[in-house]
Amino acid sequence: MKKIMLIALISALLIASGCGKSDNTNENQHMNHKNMQQGENHEGMNNETNQSPDVTTQVVWKFSKETPKSNETVDLTIQINDKEGKPIEKFDIQHEKLMHLIVVSKDLSYFDHLHPEYKGDGLFTTALNFPAGGEYKLYADYVPKGASKVVKNHTVTVMGEKAQTTPLKPDENLTKVVDGKEITLSFDELKAGKDVTLNFNIKDHKTGRPITNLQPYLGAIGHVVIISEDTEEYLHVHPMDEKAKGPDAKFMTKFPKSGIYKIWGQFQHEGKVITVPFVVKVS
Ligand SMILES: [Cu+2]
């Protein structure tokens, strides 16, 4: 146990030491953001292997049925406790919510973004309805008051007929049409460990006109969630300019390792949220 704690401490120090490298405030913010994301990844991995003691919080995931079944609504409770097992009472709001919950199928074909309701005493609840049998991964994203952001994940096996799994293949065409919008993703180079700006350009599909009146979705022009093919890496990226309205939405991030990733961009226009998925390869 001691050894594991030491490793956790060293990684925390390494992450912290990355902060001071930039002298530009704006860049610093990005650095902090990315460092936080790396912190999240560590958290996620710790949680996944269950080997490392969590220095801040522990999560108890519970479904109302012992084994959830596909196409049946099941209640999920997420209890957030401190390391002694005492409920955490207070959370900071991030992007208008106390908790963001991302649900994906193991092959990343299914994606959902929910906001569990806070009942007090560290307890969040939400209803879920899985579309098919198989394995799903859930990521809870929250900020205990005064602490830094935490992401915890949980894998659940859902009974029921399995959907056909489609192997993740990088998109050859980075223009997608969703709900009458034409969204084009562009970037310079996708290299592990290298800063990259993801640009989403949004047009009206029918007229080809750029959309310049995107609405804030959860307090920003858009939200981007990125998950690696093996579901080990989770990145929740916020826009560089939260107040932008389109047609471009820029997000800066850094992929932690090479491989295939799925990216979901979420935007709001005329009261409707659109989710646009892309699959990319990072070298
Ligand atoms: Cu959310």
Short mmCIF file of C-alpha atoms and ligand atoms in Angstrom, two decimals:
data_model
loop_
_atom_site.label_atom_id
_atom_site.label_comp_id
_atom_site.label_asym_id
_atom_site.label_seq_id
_atom_site.Cartn_x
_atom_site.Cartn_y
_atom_site.Cartn_z
CA MET A 1 0.00 0.00 0.00
CA LYS A 2 2.78 2.40 0.92
CA LYS A 3 4.44 1.91 -2.41
CA ILE A 4 1.23 2.69 -4.26
CA MET A 5 0.73 5.85 -2.22
CA LEU A 6 4.25 6.91 -3.06
CA ILE A 7 3.61 6.40 -6.76
CA ALA A 8 0.43 8.45 -6.49
CA LEU A 9 2.35 11.19 -4.71
CA ILE A 10 5.07 11.24 -7.32
CA SER A 11 2.58 11.46 -10.17
CA ALA A 12 0.79 14.28 -8.35
CA LEU A 13 4.09 16.12 -8.00
CA LEU A 14 4.94 15.55 -11.65
CA ILE A 15 1.58 16.94 -12.67
CA ALA A 16 2.00 19.94 -10.39
CA SER A 17 5.48 20.70 -11.72
CA GLY A 18 4.06 20.99 -15.24
CA CYS A 19 2.07 24.06 -14.18
CA GLY A 20 4.83 26.63 -13.94
CA LYS A 21 6.19 26.30 -17.45
CA SER A 22 4.05 28.89 -19.13
CA ASP A 23 4.13 32.57 -18.31
CA ASN A 24 1.13 33.51 -20.38
CA THR A 25 -2.01 33.60 -18.23
CA ASN A 26 -4.21 32.25 -20.91
CA GLU A 27 -1.86 29.42 -21.62
CA ASN A 28 -1.57 28.77 -17.96
CA GLN A 29 -5.25 28.21 -17.79
CA HIS A 30 -5.00 25.68 -20.54
CA MET A 31 -2.10 24.04 -18.82
CA ASN A 32 -4.05 23.82 -15.62
CA HIS A 33 -6.99 22.45 -17.42
CA LYS A 34 -4.93 19.80 -19.11
CA ASN A 35 -3.11 18.94 -15.97
CA MET A 36 -6.41 18.48 -14.30
CA GLN A 37 -7.40 16.17 -17.07
CA GLN A 38 -4.29 14.15 -16.56
CA GLY A 39 -5.16 14.03 -12.91
CA GLU A 40 -8.52 12.69 -13.92
CA ASN A 41 -6.89 9.97 -15.91
CA HIS A 42 -4.87 8.91 -12.92
CA GLU A 43 -8.01 8.89 -10.86
CA GLY A 44 -9.76 6.86 -13.48
CA MET A 45 -7.01 4.30 -13.65
CA ASN A 46 -6.77 4.03 -9.90
CA ASN A 47 -10.42 3.39 -9.73
CA GLU A 48 -10.29 0.91 -12.55
CA THR A 49 -7.64 -1.30 -11.02
CA ASN A 50 -8.89 -0.77 -7.46
CA GLN A 51 -5.33 -1.05 -6.24
CA SER A 52 -4.59 2.46 -5.28
CA PRO A 53 -6.09 4.21 -2.30
CA ASP A 54 -8.07 7.24 -3.32
CA VAL A 55 -6.72 10.32 -1.65
CA THR A 56 -9.90 12.34 -1.91
CA THR A 57 -13.14 10.51 -2.47
CA GLN A 58 -14.60 7.08 -2.92
CA VAL A 59 -17.70 6.21 -4.86
CA VAL A 60 -20.36 3.59 -4.24
CA TRP A 61 -22.31 2.78 -7.40
CA LYS A 62 -25.63 1.02 -6.90
CA PHE A 63 -28.37 -0.05 -9.30
CA SER A 64 -31.94 -0.62 -8.15
CA LYS A 65 -31.78 -4.05 -9.78
CA GLU A 66 -28.85 -6.32 -9.15
CA THR A 67 -28.30 -6.80 -12.87
CA PRO A 68 -29.75 -4.09 -15.08
CA LYS A 69 -31.58 -5.31 -18.17
CA SER A 70 -31.65 -3.61 -21.53
CA ASN A 71 -34.69 -1.47 -22.34
CA GLU A 72 -35.78 -1.44 -18.71
CA THR A 73 -35.44 1.68 -16.66
CA VAL A 74 -33.15 1.19 -13.73
CA ASP A 75 -32.28 3.68 -11.00
CA LEU A 76 -28.65 4.37 -10.32
CA THR A 77 -27.41 5.91 -7.10
CA ILE A 78 -23.92 7.32 -6.85
CA GLN A 79 -22.75 7.87 -3.29
CA ILE A 80 -19.70 10.08 -2.88
CA ASN A 81 -17.80 9.61 0.37
CA ASP A 82 -14.54 10.90 1.68
CA LYS A 83 -11.65 8.55 2.26
CA GLU A 84 -12.99 7.66 5.70
CA GLY A 85 -16.30 6.67 4.18
CA LYS A 86 -18.19 9.73 5.43
CA PRO A 87 -20.54 11.37 2.90
CA ILE A 88 -19.25 14.46 1.16
CA GLU A 89 -21.89 17.13 1.67
CA LYS A 90 -20.92 19.95 -0.62
CA PHE A 91 -19.97 20.10 -4.27
CA ASP A 92 -19.00 22.94 -6.53
CA ILE A 93 -21.05 23.64 -9.60
CA GLN A 94 -19.13 23.08 -12.82
CA HIS A 95 -20.84 24.01 -16.03
CA GLU A 96 -24.15 24.60 -14.30
CA LYS A 97 -24.31 21.15 -12.72
CA LEU A 98 -23.07 19.39 -9.58
CA MET A 99 -22.37 16.18 -11.44
CA HIS A 100 -21.93 15.19 -15.06
CA LEU A 101 -22.38 11.53 -15.89
CA ILE A 102 -21.19 10.07 -19.17
CA VAL A 103 -22.44 6.62 -20.14
CA VAL A 104 -20.87 4.71 -23.04
CA SER A 105 -21.06 1.16 -24.31
CA LYS A 106 -17.72 -0.63 -24.23
CA ASP A 107 -17.39 -0.37 -28.03
CA LEU A 108 -18.20 3.38 -27.75
CA SER A 109 -21.12 3.12 -30.17
CA TYR A 110 -23.54 4.37 -27.49
CA PHE A 111 -23.07 7.69 -25.69
CA ASP A 112 -25.17 9.57 -23.18
CA HIS A 113 -24.51 12.66 -21.06
CA LEU A 114 -26.70 13.01 -17.98
CA HIS A 115 -26.94 15.13 -14.87
CA PRO A 116 -27.87 13.08 -11.81
CA GLU A 117 -30.00 14.82 -9.23
CA TYR A 118 -28.38 15.68 -5.92
CA LYS A 119 -30.31 14.35 -2.91
CA GLY A 120 -27.92 15.59 -0.25
CA ASP A 121 -25.48 13.63 1.94
CA GLY A 122 -23.28 12.84 -1.03
CA LEU A 123 -26.03 10.95 -2.84
CA PHE A 124 -26.77 11.47 -6.53
CA THR A 125 -29.48 9.59 -8.41
CA THR A 126 -30.56 9.15 -11.99
CA ALA A 127 -32.66 6.78 -14.06
CA LEU A 128 -30.90 4.90 -16.85
CA ASN A 129 -32.17 2.89 -19.74
CA PHE A 130 -29.56 0.86 -21.58
CA PRO A 131 -30.44 0.22 -25.22
CA ALA A 132 -28.88 -3.26 -25.45
CA GLY A 133 -27.13 -5.92 -23.40
CA GLY A 134 -23.38 -5.89 -22.88
CA GLU A 135 -20.78 -3.90 -21.01
CA TYR A 136 -21.08 -0.20 -20.33
CA LYS A 137 -18.73 2.26 -18.73
CA LEU A 138 -19.91 5.18 -16.63
CA TYR A 139 -17.84 8.24 -15.77
CA ALA A 140 -18.96 10.55 -12.98
CA ASP A 141 -17.43 14.01 -13.13
CA TYR A 142 -17.72 16.20 -10.00
CA VAL A 143 -15.91 18.70 -7.79
CA PRO A 144 -16.03 18.28 -4.00
CA LYS A 145 -16.26 21.80 -2.55
CA GLY A 146 -12.87 23.44 -2.42
CA ALA A 147 -11.14 20.44 -3.99
CA SER A 148 -10.14 19.76 -7.57
CA LYS A 149 -12.20 17.99 -10.16
CA VAL A 150 -12.64 14.24 -9.86
CA VAL A 151 -13.62 11.66 -12.46
CA LYS A 152 -14.56 8.18 -11.30
CA ASN A 153 -15.62 5.36 -13.52
CA HIS A 154 -17.59 2.18 -13.16
CA THR A 155 -18.20 -0.77 -15.48
CA VAL A 156 -21.56 -2.49 -15.54
CA THR A 157 -22.77 -5.56 -17.43
CA VAL A 158 -26.29 -5.23 -18.75
CA MET A 159 -28.41 -8.30 -19.45
CA GLY A 160 -30.35 -8.57 -22.66
CA GLU A 161 -29.81 -8.97 -26.34
CA LYS A 162 -26.49 -7.58 -27.41
CA ALA A 163 -26.18 -5.03 -30.15
CA GLN A 164 -23.79 -5.82 -32.92
CA THR A 165 -20.45 -4.35 -31.95
CA THR A 166 -18.74 -2.29 -34.53
CA PRO A 167 -14.97 -2.06 -34.34
CA LEU A 168 -13.83 1.53 -33.95
CA LYS A 169 -12.45 2.80 -37.23
CA PRO A 170 -11.00 6.29 -37.74
CA ASP A 171 -13.29 8.44 -39.88
CA GLU A 172 -12.09 9.03 -43.41
CA ASN A 173 -14.46 11.92 -43.76
CA LEU A 174 -14.48 14.43 -40.92
CA THR A 175 -17.71 16.10 -42.01
CA LYS A 176 -20.90 14.77 -40.43
CA VAL A 177 -24.52 15.70 -40.78
CA VAL A 178 -26.56 15.61 -37.57
CA ASP A 179 -30.06 17.05 -37.16
CA GLY A 180 -29.75 19.26 -40.23
CA LYS A 181 -26.34 20.60 -39.23
CA GLU A 182 -23.16 19.94 -41.11
CA ILE A 183 -20.22 19.70 -38.73
CA THR A 184 -16.63 19.53 -39.86
CA LEU A 185 -13.86 18.65 -37.46
CA SER A 186 -10.36 19.89 -38.22
CA PHE A 187 -6.99 19.86 -36.46
CA ASP A 188 -3.30 20.10 -37.31
CA GLU A 189 -1.72 16.93 -36.11
CA LEU A 190 -2.84 14.33 -33.63
CA LYS A 191 0.20 13.23 -31.73
CA ALA A 192 0.28 11.77 -28.24
CA GLY A 193 1.42 14.30 -25.67
CA LYS A 194 1.18 17.23 -28.09
CA ASP A 195 -1.22 20.15 -27.73
CA VAL A 196 -3.85 20.17 -30.39
CA THR A 197 -6.75 22.47 -31.20
CA LEU A 198 -9.89 20.71 -32.32
CA ASN A 199 -12.05 22.98 -34.42
CA PHE A 200 -15.70 22.22 -35.03
CA ASN A 201 -17.19 24.21 -37.90
CA ILE A 202 -20.96 24.20 -37.94
CA LYS A 203 -23.13 24.98 -40.96
CA ASP A 204 -26.74 24.61 -41.88
CA HIS A 205 -26.77 21.49 -44.03
CA LYS A 206 -29.51 22.64 -46.39
CA THR A 207 -28.35 26.17 -47.08
CA GLY A 208 -24.64 25.74 -46.41
CA ARG A 209 -24.77 28.90 -44.32
CA PRO A 210 -22.44 29.11 -41.32
CA ILE A 211 -24.30 28.99 -38.02
CA THR A 212 -23.45 32.04 -35.96
CA ASN A 213 -26.08 31.87 -33.25
CA LEU A 214 -25.19 28.76 -31.31
CA GLN A 215 -26.64 28.90 -27.81
CA PRO A 216 -24.69 28.28 -24.65
CA TYR A 217 -24.97 24.66 -23.65
CA LEU A 218 -24.24 24.23 -19.94
CA GLY A 219 -22.67 27.67 -19.88
CA ALA A 220 -20.36 27.32 -22.88
CA ILE A 221 -20.45 27.18 -26.67
CA GLY A 222 -20.05 23.45 -26.49
CA HIS A 223 -18.69 20.46 -24.67
CA VAL A 224 -16.36 17.79 -25.93
CA VAL A 225 -15.86 14.37 -24.40
CA ILE A 226 -13.06 12.15 -25.67
CA ILE A 227 -12.62 8.48 -24.74
CA SER A 228 -9.89 6.12 -25.88
CA GLU A 229 -10.73 2.87 -27.66
CA ASP A 230 -9.88 0.86 -24.54
CA THR A 231 -12.09 3.26 -22.44
CA GLU A 232 -9.16 3.91 -20.09
CA GLU A 233 -8.65 7.54 -21.04
CA TYR A 234 -11.42 10.05 -20.47
CA LEU A 235 -11.09 13.73 -21.39
CA HIS A 236 -13.79 16.32 -20.85
CA VAL A 237 -12.65 19.37 -22.77
CA HIS A 238 -14.11 22.83 -22.50
CA PRO A 239 -13.91 25.44 -25.26
CA MET A 240 -11.12 27.98 -25.57
CA ASP A 241 -13.66 30.78 -25.96
CA GLU A 242 -16.78 29.86 -24.02
CA LYS A 243 -18.69 32.87 -25.31
CA ALA A 244 -18.21 32.13 -29.00
CA LYS A 245 -21.41 31.58 -31.00
CA GLY A 246 -20.13 29.80 -34.09
CA PRO A 247 -19.60 28.86 -36.78
CA ASP A 248 -16.32 27.72 -35.20
CA ALA A 249 -15.93 26.16 -31.76
CA LYS A 250 -12.36 25.53 -30.71
CA PHE A 251 -11.20 23.13 -28.04
CA MET A 252 -7.64 22.65 -26.93
CA THR A 253 -6.51 19.32 -25.60
CA LYS A 254 -3.72 16.80 -25.44
CA PHE A 255 -4.16 13.11 -26.09
CA PRO A 256 -2.30 11.17 -23.40
CA LYS A 257 -1.24 8.24 -25.58
CA SER A 258 -1.39 7.05 -29.16
CA GLY A 259 -4.31 5.01 -30.41
CA ILE A 260 -7.87 5.38 -31.56
CA TYR A 261 -10.21 7.79 -29.78
CA LYS A 262 -13.84 8.70 -30.13
CA ILE A 263 -14.77 12.36 -29.80
CA TRP A 264 -18.29 13.62 -29.07
CA GLY A 265 -18.97 17.29 -29.62
CA GLN A 266 -22.15 18.70 -28.08
CA PHE A 267 -23.70 21.99 -29.16
CA GLN A 268 -27.01 23.72 -28.78
CA HIS A 269 -28.94 25.50 -31.49
CA GLU A 270 -32.51 26.75 -31.39
CA GLY A 271 -33.17 24.97 -28.12
CA LYS A 272 -31.92 21.59 -29.28
CA VAL A 273 -28.72 19.82 -28.24
CA ILE A 274 -26.88 18.01 -30.98
CA THR A 275 -24.24 15.38 -30.36
CA VAL A 276 -21.76 14.74 -33.14
CA PRO A 277 -19.32 11.82 -32.95
CA PHE A 278 -15.95 11.47 -34.67
CA VAL A 279 -13.35 8.73 -34.55
CA VAL A 280 -9.69 9.72 -34.91
CA LYS A 281 -6.32 8.09 -34.76
CA VAL A 282 -3.59 9.61 -32.62
CA SER A 283 -0.02 8.69 -33.52
CU CU B 1 -22.79 17.49 -18.15
#
